[in-house]
């Protein structure tokens, strides 16, 4: 079950930063160099944000630098669209790699030279086994693997085959280059791992120059060494790869000796942080794209109106640990609300409109009232809102036969309209089917501004818009993408929430919202935080709900 990591660790207090501090104090490291190494095969998600904040954050805090390095060793899955998206998202999150932009593919020639170096030293060989044969002879956690029949080829034969692999003489899969380490090792990663595969595929950067590509393991540590990375921080799955990472550094004439450290990846309830699954959600049409506001991608969160400050705050609060855990999605929402409550301007919008006619307000008349943009920040200023004879209120704010504790509008009840007047419901108008279509009300002109001179009180203050100048808009409410806090990545379609998107096509918003060019989220009073969808057009305005005013995940999980 999910745990909310309540312990707030200040920046500078996690084990990675402790290591960096010690390394700098002891002089083992002169200047910190980290890297963020995305594979350009998908959009970044909030798990990546944890890694970005850690790598760029450590570099910034300790006066070092962080490289953005594309781990572009698999041309079959990579594309320019992903590269552009990654750069946009890292910048949006608030980090800058400056001139430190690199690609594993920048090092293909050097990596190949090192492959020959290992081969000449008798530490690598060309194998003819298929991927399947290699899998079957790899052994298990308790049983040693079996040596390949090609393991003891001569250095000359291996070099010859490797050069012919590079020259393109063989089809995909005909050979691999493997390190000659130990098929009996307790660590499966050391059982003669593959260094190069034949893949006749064009690479976005190197074009047709190569038809063999290095494995992640062979490329990653050596790229770190070439760039002089001091602290190569990655997620826990790579802990068992560290002996191999170190083996390459020990057996190759590399220019520097980075250290790898592992931290726990971010897992979040009600979503799946895996590029494979996110790719399938997009390709399968389960969502509208990588930037669908229901996606845990940075592009999706941005489109939903989540400010980058909230994501950085979230990452700071969850901390960096060595043990895997699952963070409650409510924690992210909490961070979003924290920021927006302070910074978002207030507006009024009616999501499900019900018409109100103020019978004692003169026809054709109207007046402009003043509304505060932020209740705690006078500097945010005010705006004018129009009051008139015909208004819209929220359908939920009226009940014909209210239960005892319903204090909003009902026949005979008096309520306050925010920034305006007290009104009383006099009559309920219905259509032939019995549905309420309109309320006939009266207002008390003495209560202008929302207070009665005789001191009488009302128990509810409601938001509203004026029918004469309200603008029609579509409002999209987002619910969790999955119905379970721990959706099954292997069969995610079964756990998709059919109600993850709710469209309200006939909302009415105050005109200031239609005119605002602001990209950021605003608070629709009493409803939550919303932002204009970037694809929204004048005449067809669309607003996305960023987050509600209260924690909805706790409710779903039954914990409150
Ligand atoms: P996925 O598992 O989503 O496919 P990945 O590890 O394959 O992610 P990369 O592009 O290789 O994706 O990731 C770039 C960096 O981000 C890596 O250093 C990786 O460890 C880190 N990273 C990926 N997912 C998470 C996560 N959920 N939490 C923290 N860091 C992550
Ligand atoms: Mg990866």
XYZ file of C-alpha atoms and ligand atoms in Angstrom:
592
model
C 0.000 0.000 0.000
C 1.102 3.532 -0.566
C 3.073 5.428 1.962
C 3.226 9.163 2.019
C 6.754 10.054 2.891
C 5.971 12.668 5.432
C 9.518 13.380 6.482
C 10.543 16.562 4.818
C 14.256 16.527 4.191
C 15.739 19.836 3.301
C 17.882 19.999 0.205
C 21.376 19.004 1.179
C 20.321 16.259 3.566
C 20.224 13.068 1.544
C 22.845 10.320 1.271
C 23.980 11.339 -2.217
C 24.690 14.876 -1.062
C 26.432 13.467 2.013
C 28.738 11.463 -0.261
C 29.450 14.506 -2.426
C 30.224 16.604 0.625
C 32.703 14.018 1.930
C 34.350 13.608 -1.488
C 34.854 17.366 -1.801
C 36.140 17.737 1.760
C 38.607 14.870 1.378
C 39.834 16.184 -1.955
C 38.945 12.955 -3.809
C 36.893 15.150 -6.069
C 37.864 18.693 -7.069
C 34.648 19.767 -8.771
C 31.401 17.879 -8.975
C 30.242 16.691 -12.380
C 26.935 14.842 -12.781
C 24.810 13.961 -15.761
C 21.194 13.293 -16.631
C 21.175 10.518 -19.251
C 17.780 10.076 -20.915
C 17.216 7.649 -23.713
C 15.355 9.656 -26.393
C 12.658 7.027 -26.803
C 9.778 8.767 -25.041
C 8.739 11.836 -23.103
C 10.040 12.529 -19.617
C 7.788 11.658 -16.687
C 7.741 12.794 -13.103
C 10.124 9.965 -12.158
C 12.665 11.539 -14.470
C 12.022 14.843 -12.714
C 13.346 13.252 -9.535
C 16.546 12.313 -11.332
C 16.817 15.738 -13.019
C 16.342 17.630 -9.757
C 18.908 15.402 -8.080
C 21.581 15.572 -10.779
C 21.176 19.241 -11.686
C 20.460 20.162 -8.073
C 23.634 18.555 -6.702
C 25.740 20.197 -9.407
C 24.202 23.586 -8.669
C 24.470 23.332 -4.888
C 28.114 22.244 -4.918
C 29.322 24.567 -7.639
C 29.785 21.887 -10.285
C 28.029 21.172 -13.551
C 25.530 18.679 -14.899
C 25.596 17.329 -18.439
C 22.532 16.495 -20.446
C 23.569 13.342 -22.218
C 21.409 11.394 -24.606
C 21.844 7.706 -24.159
C 21.227 7.202 -27.865
C 22.590 3.726 -28.436
C 19.408 2.161 -29.778
C 18.493 3.853 -33.083
C 15.470 1.612 -33.518
C 13.474 3.424 -30.833
C 14.728 6.997 -30.871
C 13.449 10.134 -32.555
C 13.898 13.890 -32.864
C 10.438 14.510 -31.421
C 11.603 12.972 -28.153
C 14.851 14.941 -28.160
C 12.967 18.229 -28.549
C 10.478 17.254 -25.855
C 13.225 16.304 -23.404
C 15.008 19.653 -23.822
C 11.774 21.611 -23.480
C 10.853 19.709 -20.330
C 14.228 19.983 -18.597
C 14.242 23.748 -19.229
C 10.668 24.107 -18.092
C 11.533 22.336 -14.880
C 14.067 25.102 -14.312
C 17.417 23.587 -15.238
C 19.999 24.524 -17.799
C 22.801 22.367 -19.148
C 24.423 25.362 -20.857
C 27.031 24.091 -23.279
C 27.100 20.669 -21.651
C 25.008 18.784 -24.172
C 26.376 15.379 -25.147
C 25.382 12.148 -26.806
C 26.607 8.626 -26.257
C 26.792 8.556 -30.059
C 29.514 11.257 -29.886
C 31.710 8.470 -28.499
C 30.942 5.645 -30.925
C 34.433 5.754 -32.458
C 36.148 5.790 -29.059
C 33.908 3.021 -27.745
C 34.701 0.912 -30.762
C 38.422 1.441 -30.223
C 37.964 0.264 -26.665
C 36.126 -2.801 -27.909
C 39.190 -3.645 -30.021
C 41.384 -2.919 -27.011
C 39.535 -5.528 -24.927
C 39.611 -7.964 -27.832
C 43.382 -7.566 -28.269
C 43.815 -8.102 -24.530
C 41.881 -11.382 -24.772
C 39.043 -9.873 -22.722
C 36.359 -9.856 -25.378
C 35.292 -12.312 -28.058
C 32.892 -12.602 -30.941
C 30.066 -15.029 -30.295
C 27.828 -16.642 -32.909
C 25.099 -17.693 -30.517
C 21.637 -16.240 -30.999
C 20.048 -14.066 -28.354
C 17.904 -17.031 -27.375
C 20.906 -19.352 -27.028
C 22.657 -16.792 -24.889
C 19.620 -16.502 -22.687
C 19.450 -20.277 -22.250
C 23.150 -20.598 -21.389
C 23.255 -17.647 -18.997
C 22.368 -19.827 -15.987
C 20.264 -18.698 -13.052
C 20.789 -17.040 -9.700
C 21.750 -20.422 -8.237
C 23.356 -22.112 -11.255
C 26.429 -21.055 -13.179
C 26.101 -20.277 -16.876
C 27.629 -22.346 -19.674
C 30.544 -21.056 -21.695
C 29.933 -20.366 -25.339
C 31.613 -22.792 -27.782
C 33.112 -19.666 -29.413
C 34.590 -18.290 -26.218
C 38.133 -19.403 -26.930
C 38.596 -18.034 -30.417
C 42.024 -16.587 -31.057
C 42.591 -12.868 -30.721
C 43.241 -12.680 -34.485
C 39.999 -14.399 -35.356
C 38.050 -12.203 -32.925
C 39.597 -9.018 -34.288
C 38.907 -10.098 -37.814
C 35.278 -10.899 -37.064
C 34.767 -7.689 -35.087
C 36.116 -5.598 -37.968
C 33.890 -7.421 -40.408
C 30.921 -6.851 -38.091
C 31.690 -3.157 -38.231
C 32.162 -3.264 -41.987
C 28.620 -4.567 -42.386
C 29.421 -8.053 -43.674
C 26.906 -9.804 -41.433
C 23.164 -9.584 -41.001
C 21.457 -8.526 -37.776
C 21.943 -11.049 -35.008
C 24.681 -13.085 -36.726
C 27.301 -12.165 -34.137
C 27.787 -10.233 -30.942
C 30.873 -9.014 -29.184
C 30.940 -10.205 -25.582
C 33.225 -9.429 -22.685
C 35.135 -12.474 -21.473
C 34.637 -12.266 -17.744
C 33.183 -15.236 -15.864
C 30.238 -17.468 -16.765
C 30.294 -18.769 -13.190
C 30.051 -15.364 -11.542
C 27.426 -14.949 -8.852
C 26.484 -11.715 -10.618
C 24.701 -12.513 -13.866
C 25.786 -9.168 -15.333
C 29.388 -10.445 -15.278
C 28.566 -13.597 -17.258
C 30.129 -12.446 -20.500
C 27.812 -9.488 -21.155
C 27.153 -8.325 -24.702
C 29.146 -5.235 -25.722
C 28.059 -4.864 -29.349
C 25.116 -5.982 -31.440
C 24.718 -5.894 -35.179
C 21.846 -3.613 -36.106
C 21.488 -2.352 -39.652
C 19.579 0.782 -38.764
C 20.069 4.436 -39.498
C 20.900 6.513 -36.453
C 19.371 10.008 -36.034
C 22.862 11.480 -35.520
C 25.409 9.146 -37.033
C 23.275 8.181 -40.012
C 24.566 5.100 -41.783
C 28.059 5.242 -40.309
C 27.413 2.296 -38.006
C 25.728 -1.053 -38.222
C 26.925 -2.216 -34.816
C 25.783 -0.455 -31.675
C 27.159 -0.652 -28.130
C 25.044 -1.972 -25.280
C 23.895 0.316 -22.476
C 26.477 -1.198 -20.126
C 29.355 -0.752 -22.526
C 28.386 2.831 -23.366
C 27.284 4.273 -20.079
C 30.285 4.120 -17.750
C 32.733 4.919 -20.519
C 30.677 7.973 -21.509
C 30.838 9.024 -17.858
C 34.617 8.534 -17.898
C 35.061 10.532 -21.108
C 33.021 13.426 -19.683
C 34.815 13.348 -16.341
C 31.634 12.627 -14.410
C 32.452 12.336 -10.714
C 29.141 11.015 -9.373
C 27.136 8.865 -11.756
C 23.769 8.653 -10.062
C 21.226 6.135 -11.281
C 18.275 4.122 -10.020
C 18.473 0.926 -7.951
C 17.952 -1.486 -10.856
C 21.539 -0.697 -11.830
C 23.069 -1.697 -8.515
C 23.904 -5.158 -9.879
C 25.468 -3.536 -12.923
C 27.969 -1.605 -10.838
C 30.603 -4.415 -10.773
C 30.466 -4.420 -14.577
C 30.635 -0.621 -14.681
C 33.788 -0.848 -12.571
C 35.186 -3.769 -14.593
C 35.200 -1.675 -17.777
C 36.879 1.225 -16.025
C 39.524 -1.111 -14.624
C 40.202 -2.809 -17.956
C 40.178 0.148 -20.328
C 42.550 3.117 -20.644
C 39.802 5.571 -19.650
C 40.641 9.206 -18.857
C 38.842 9.269 -15.499
C 37.253 6.935 -12.945
C 33.694 7.911 -12.062
C 31.743 6.213 -9.295
C 28.199 4.955 -9.681
C 25.652 5.467 -6.895
C 22.106 4.184 -6.834
C 18.952 5.710 -5.380
C 15.324 4.570 -5.272
C 13.242 5.375 -8.309
C 10.008 7.277 -7.840
C 6.804 5.278 -7.881
C 3.468 7.055 -7.572
C 0.032 5.674 -6.786
C -2.662 5.605 -9.504
C -0.162 5.900 -12.312
C 2.671 4.000 -13.965
C 6.102 5.554 -14.420
C 7.417 3.443 -17.227
C 8.146 4.718 -20.690
C 7.133 1.391 -22.165
C 3.658 1.631 -20.655
C 3.330 5.344 -21.418
C 4.282 4.649 -25.035
C 1.587 1.985 -25.235
C -0.980 4.346 -23.719
C -0.235 6.827 -26.488
C 0.026 4.342 -29.356
C -3.074 2.472 -28.234
C -5.105 5.683 -28.180
C -5.934 5.283 -24.484
C -4.960 8.934 -23.995
C -4.831 11.885 -26.371
C -1.044 11.955 -26.616
C 2.112 12.316 -24.547
C 0.848 15.644 -23.239
C -2.598 14.407 -22.273
C -3.209 16.047 -18.884
C -3.868 12.629 -17.338
C -0.367 11.454 -18.170
C 2.388 11.591 -15.517
C 4.652 13.121 -18.153
C 6.078 16.590 -17.601
C 4.311 17.660 -20.798
C 1.014 16.344 -19.433
C 1.483 17.970 -16.040
C 2.379 21.274 -17.681
C -0.697 21.158 -19.881
C -2.799 20.449 -16.819
C -1.458 23.661 -15.302
C 0.985 22.203 -12.781
C 3.714 24.759 -12.109
C 7.329 23.555 -12.221
C 7.833 24.968 -8.717
C 5.359 22.391 -7.384
C 7.244 19.536 -8.996
C 10.541 20.730 -7.554
C 8.918 21.110 -4.148
C 7.452 17.615 -4.434
C 10.824 16.122 -5.297
C 12.419 17.951 -2.373
C 9.793 16.675 0.038
C 9.968 13.013 -0.996
C 13.731 13.039 -0.560
C 16.278 10.612 -1.944
C 16.390 7.184 -0.343
C 18.049 3.851 -0.946
C 14.887 1.787 -0.481
C 12.080 1.651 -3.030
C 8.695 2.931 -1.945
C 5.468 4.218 -3.419
C 4.531 7.846 -2.936
C 0.893 8.847 -2.602
C -0.371 10.874 -5.549
C -2.076 13.064 -2.945
C 1.381 14.304 -2.012
C 1.925 15.737 -5.483
C -1.511 17.354 -5.401
C -0.674 18.812 -2.012
C 2.450 20.458 -3.447
C 0.465 21.816 -6.385
C -2.161 23.312 -4.073
C 0.490 24.772 -1.786
C 1.980 26.746 -4.628
C -1.216 27.711 -6.405
C -3.002 28.768 -3.244
C -0.289 31.401 -2.818
C 0.147 32.408 -6.420
C -2.969 31.733 -8.457
C -5.408 34.585 -9.044
C -9.048 34.007 -8.154
C -11.796 34.019 -10.739
C -15.407 32.921 -10.891
C -16.673 30.217 -13.201
C -19.820 28.141 -13.096
C -19.179 24.599 -14.250
C -22.774 23.302 -14.391
C -24.928 26.396 -14.832
C -28.401 26.994 -13.447
C -30.098 30.234 -14.431
C -31.188 32.709 -11.786
C -33.460 35.687 -12.508
C -33.408 38.486 -9.921
C -36.987 39.631 -10.218
C -36.628 42.927 -8.377
C -33.525 43.984 -10.321
C -34.421 46.395 -13.100
C -34.482 44.982 -16.621
C -31.643 46.134 -18.908
C -29.722 47.492 -15.909
C -26.395 46.251 -14.642
C -23.589 47.408 -12.410
C -19.892 46.701 -12.084
C -18.645 45.379 -8.763
C -15.107 45.057 -7.537
C -13.598 41.621 -6.924
C -10.250 40.874 -5.300
C -7.804 38.867 -7.391
C -6.261 37.272 -4.323
C -7.659 37.253 -0.796
C -4.241 37.417 0.907
C -2.340 39.507 -1.570
C -3.658 43.008 -2.052
C -0.863 43.565 -4.572
C -2.638 41.194 -6.948
C -5.216 43.958 -7.444
C -8.877 43.810 -8.269
C -11.061 43.431 -11.323
C -14.591 44.497 -12.245
C -17.343 41.927 -12.454
C -20.789 42.624 -13.792
C -23.972 42.059 -11.818
C -27.360 42.079 -13.529
C -30.847 40.660 -13.558
C -29.869 37.286 -15.021
C -27.127 35.192 -13.510
C -25.828 31.652 -13.446
C -25.082 29.722 -10.307
C -23.789 26.202 -9.851
C -26.521 23.561 -10.189
C -25.140 21.798 -7.087
C -25.670 24.948 -5.070
C -29.433 24.572 -5.242
C -31.671 21.882 -3.765
C -35.426 21.965 -3.888
C -35.818 19.695 -0.876
C -32.607 20.209 1.073
C -31.518 17.980 3.930
C -30.972 19.679 7.269
C -27.348 20.653 6.820
C -27.648 22.070 3.330
C -27.055 25.794 3.740
C -26.926 26.885 0.138
C -29.867 27.945 -1.995
C -33.294 26.327 -1.597
C -36.849 27.715 -1.763
C -37.112 30.557 0.746
C -33.426 30.457 1.724
C -31.133 33.493 1.647
C -27.470 33.285 0.594
C -24.680 35.669 -0.280
C -23.426 35.991 -3.828
C -19.713 36.597 -3.608
C -18.715 40.290 -4.005
C -22.376 41.179 -4.655
C -25.626 40.880 -2.688
C -27.776 38.608 -0.568
C -30.416 36.839 -2.655
C -33.473 34.795 -1.654
C -35.066 32.054 -3.735
C -38.736 32.795 -4.396
C -39.801 30.322 -7.052
C -38.559 27.238 -8.863
C -39.277 26.930 -12.582
C -39.321 23.456 -14.139
C -39.682 21.975 -17.573
C -42.322 19.454 -18.606
C -40.139 16.603 -17.351
C -39.882 18.172 -13.926
C -36.257 19.267 -14.209
C -35.360 22.614 -12.647
C -34.582 25.110 -15.395
C -34.559 28.438 -13.612
C -34.805 30.044 -10.199
C -36.733 33.253 -9.598
C -35.039 35.172 -6.789
C -34.989 38.576 -5.171
C -32.013 40.556 -3.979
C -31.610 42.991 -1.110
C -30.072 46.214 -2.480
C -28.925 47.136 1.059
C -26.480 44.216 1.121
C -24.185 45.507 -1.627
C -20.652 44.201 -1.127
C -22.009 41.193 0.742
C -22.985 42.506 4.184
C -26.366 43.341 5.655
C -26.573 46.647 7.545
C -28.964 45.050 10.046
C -26.302 42.481 10.889
C -28.276 39.443 9.698
C -26.172 36.499 8.647
C -26.310 33.945 5.885
C -24.601 30.568 6.032
C -23.391 30.301 2.460
C -21.426 32.412 0.018
C -21.741 31.258 -3.544
C -19.924 32.001 -6.752
C -21.842 33.091 -9.826
C -21.444 34.757 -13.197
C -23.622 37.258 -14.967
C -25.593 35.852 -17.909
C -25.145 39.016 -19.958
C -21.375 38.828 -20.261
C -20.329 35.333 -19.161
C -18.400 33.400 -21.775
C -19.169 29.814 -22.652
C -16.306 27.363 -22.146
C -15.556 23.674 -22.027
C -14.109 22.506 -18.745
C -12.257 19.213 -18.483
C -12.064 17.488 -15.143
C -9.337 14.894 -14.738
C -9.528 11.927 -12.461
C -6.853 9.290 -11.874
C -5.899 7.439 -15.020
C -6.114 4.116 -13.205
C -8.711 2.754 -10.831
C -6.173 1.139 -8.520
C -3.396 2.715 -6.472
C -1.083 -0.020 -7.797
C -2.055 -0.581 -11.434
C -0.640 -3.663 -13.069
C 1.990 -2.611 -15.606
C 1.780 -5.982 -17.372
C -1.965 -5.604 -18.054
C -2.518 -1.904 -17.572
C -5.539 -1.703 -19.880
C -7.600 -3.683 -17.358
C -6.920 -1.073 -14.690
C -7.650 2.028 -16.773
C -10.229 4.329 -15.244
C -13.104 4.806 -17.713
C -13.985 8.004 -15.832
C -10.576 9.605 -15.995
C -11.876 12.458 -18.138
C -15.136 14.274 -17.522
C -16.086 16.986 -20.001
C -18.390 19.816 -19.000
C -19.301 21.376 -22.305
C -21.454 24.258 -21.111
C -19.544 25.996 -18.349
C -19.781 29.800 -18.023
C -16.764 31.833 -17.074
C -16.333 35.471 -16.191
C -15.064 37.506 -19.139
C -11.721 38.241 -17.458
C -10.897 34.562 -17.972
C -11.553 34.762 -21.671
C -9.343 37.826 -21.994
C -6.458 36.688 -19.785
C -3.445 35.629 -21.727
C -1.859 34.139 -18.663
C -0.653 30.573 -19.161
C -0.659 29.784 -15.485
C -3.419 28.256 -13.435
C -6.079 30.345 -11.706
C -8.417 29.376 -8.923
C -12.048 29.050 -9.902
C -13.495 30.005 -6.551
C -14.839 27.007 -4.612
C -13.945 24.648 -7.466
C -10.222 24.214 -7.709
C -7.363 25.322 -9.903
C -7.770 25.447 -13.653
C -5.728 26.584 -16.586
C -6.509 27.318 -20.157
C -5.653 24.426 -22.427
C -2.806 25.418 -24.765
C -4.835 24.193 -27.746
C -7.801 26.292 -26.676
C -8.994 28.874 -29.229
C -10.984 32.092 -28.856
C -14.574 31.112 -29.496
C -13.895 27.629 -28.216
C -12.253 28.053 -24.870
C -11.125 24.960 -22.999
C -9.998 24.858 -19.390
C -8.273 21.950 -17.673
C -8.633 21.249 -14.004
C -5.169 21.222 -12.517
C -6.274 20.010 -9.114
C -9.323 20.290 -6.872
C -9.322 22.234 -3.646
C -9.281 19.132 -1.461
C -7.446 15.831 -1.442
C -9.408 13.459 -3.642
C -6.900 10.596 -3.518
C -7.360 10.123 0.215
C -11.064 9.734 -0.477
C -10.488 7.141 -3.185
C -8.091 5.180 -1.025
C -10.597 5.259 1.818
C -8.100 6.749 4.214
C -10.101 9.768 5.231
P 11.558 4.002 -17.834
O 11.753 2.983 -16.785
O 10.432 4.942 -17.568
O 11.533 3.487 -19.208
P 14.259 4.649 -18.160
O 15.165 4.445 -17.025
O 14.330 3.624 -19.189
O 12.807 4.940 -17.670
P 15.863 6.738 -19.171
O 15.593 7.677 -20.267
O 16.937 5.740 -19.353
O 14.499 6.007 -18.872
O 16.044 7.507 -17.808
C 16.919 8.599 -17.652
C 17.286 8.703 -16.208
O 16.129 8.882 -15.394
C 17.979 7.453 -15.727
O 19.122 7.840 -14.964
C 16.960 6.779 -14.871
O 17.568 6.056 -13.838
C 16.135 7.951 -14.346
N 14.776 7.519 -14.030
C 13.920 6.879 -14.844
N 12.768 6.604 -14.203
C 12.896 7.086 -12.946
C 12.047 7.107 -11.793
N 10.832 6.580 -11.806
N 12.512 7.702 -10.671
C 13.738 8.254 -10.655
N 14.587 8.267 -11.697
C 14.180 7.682 -12.833
Mg 17.020 3.475 -19.192
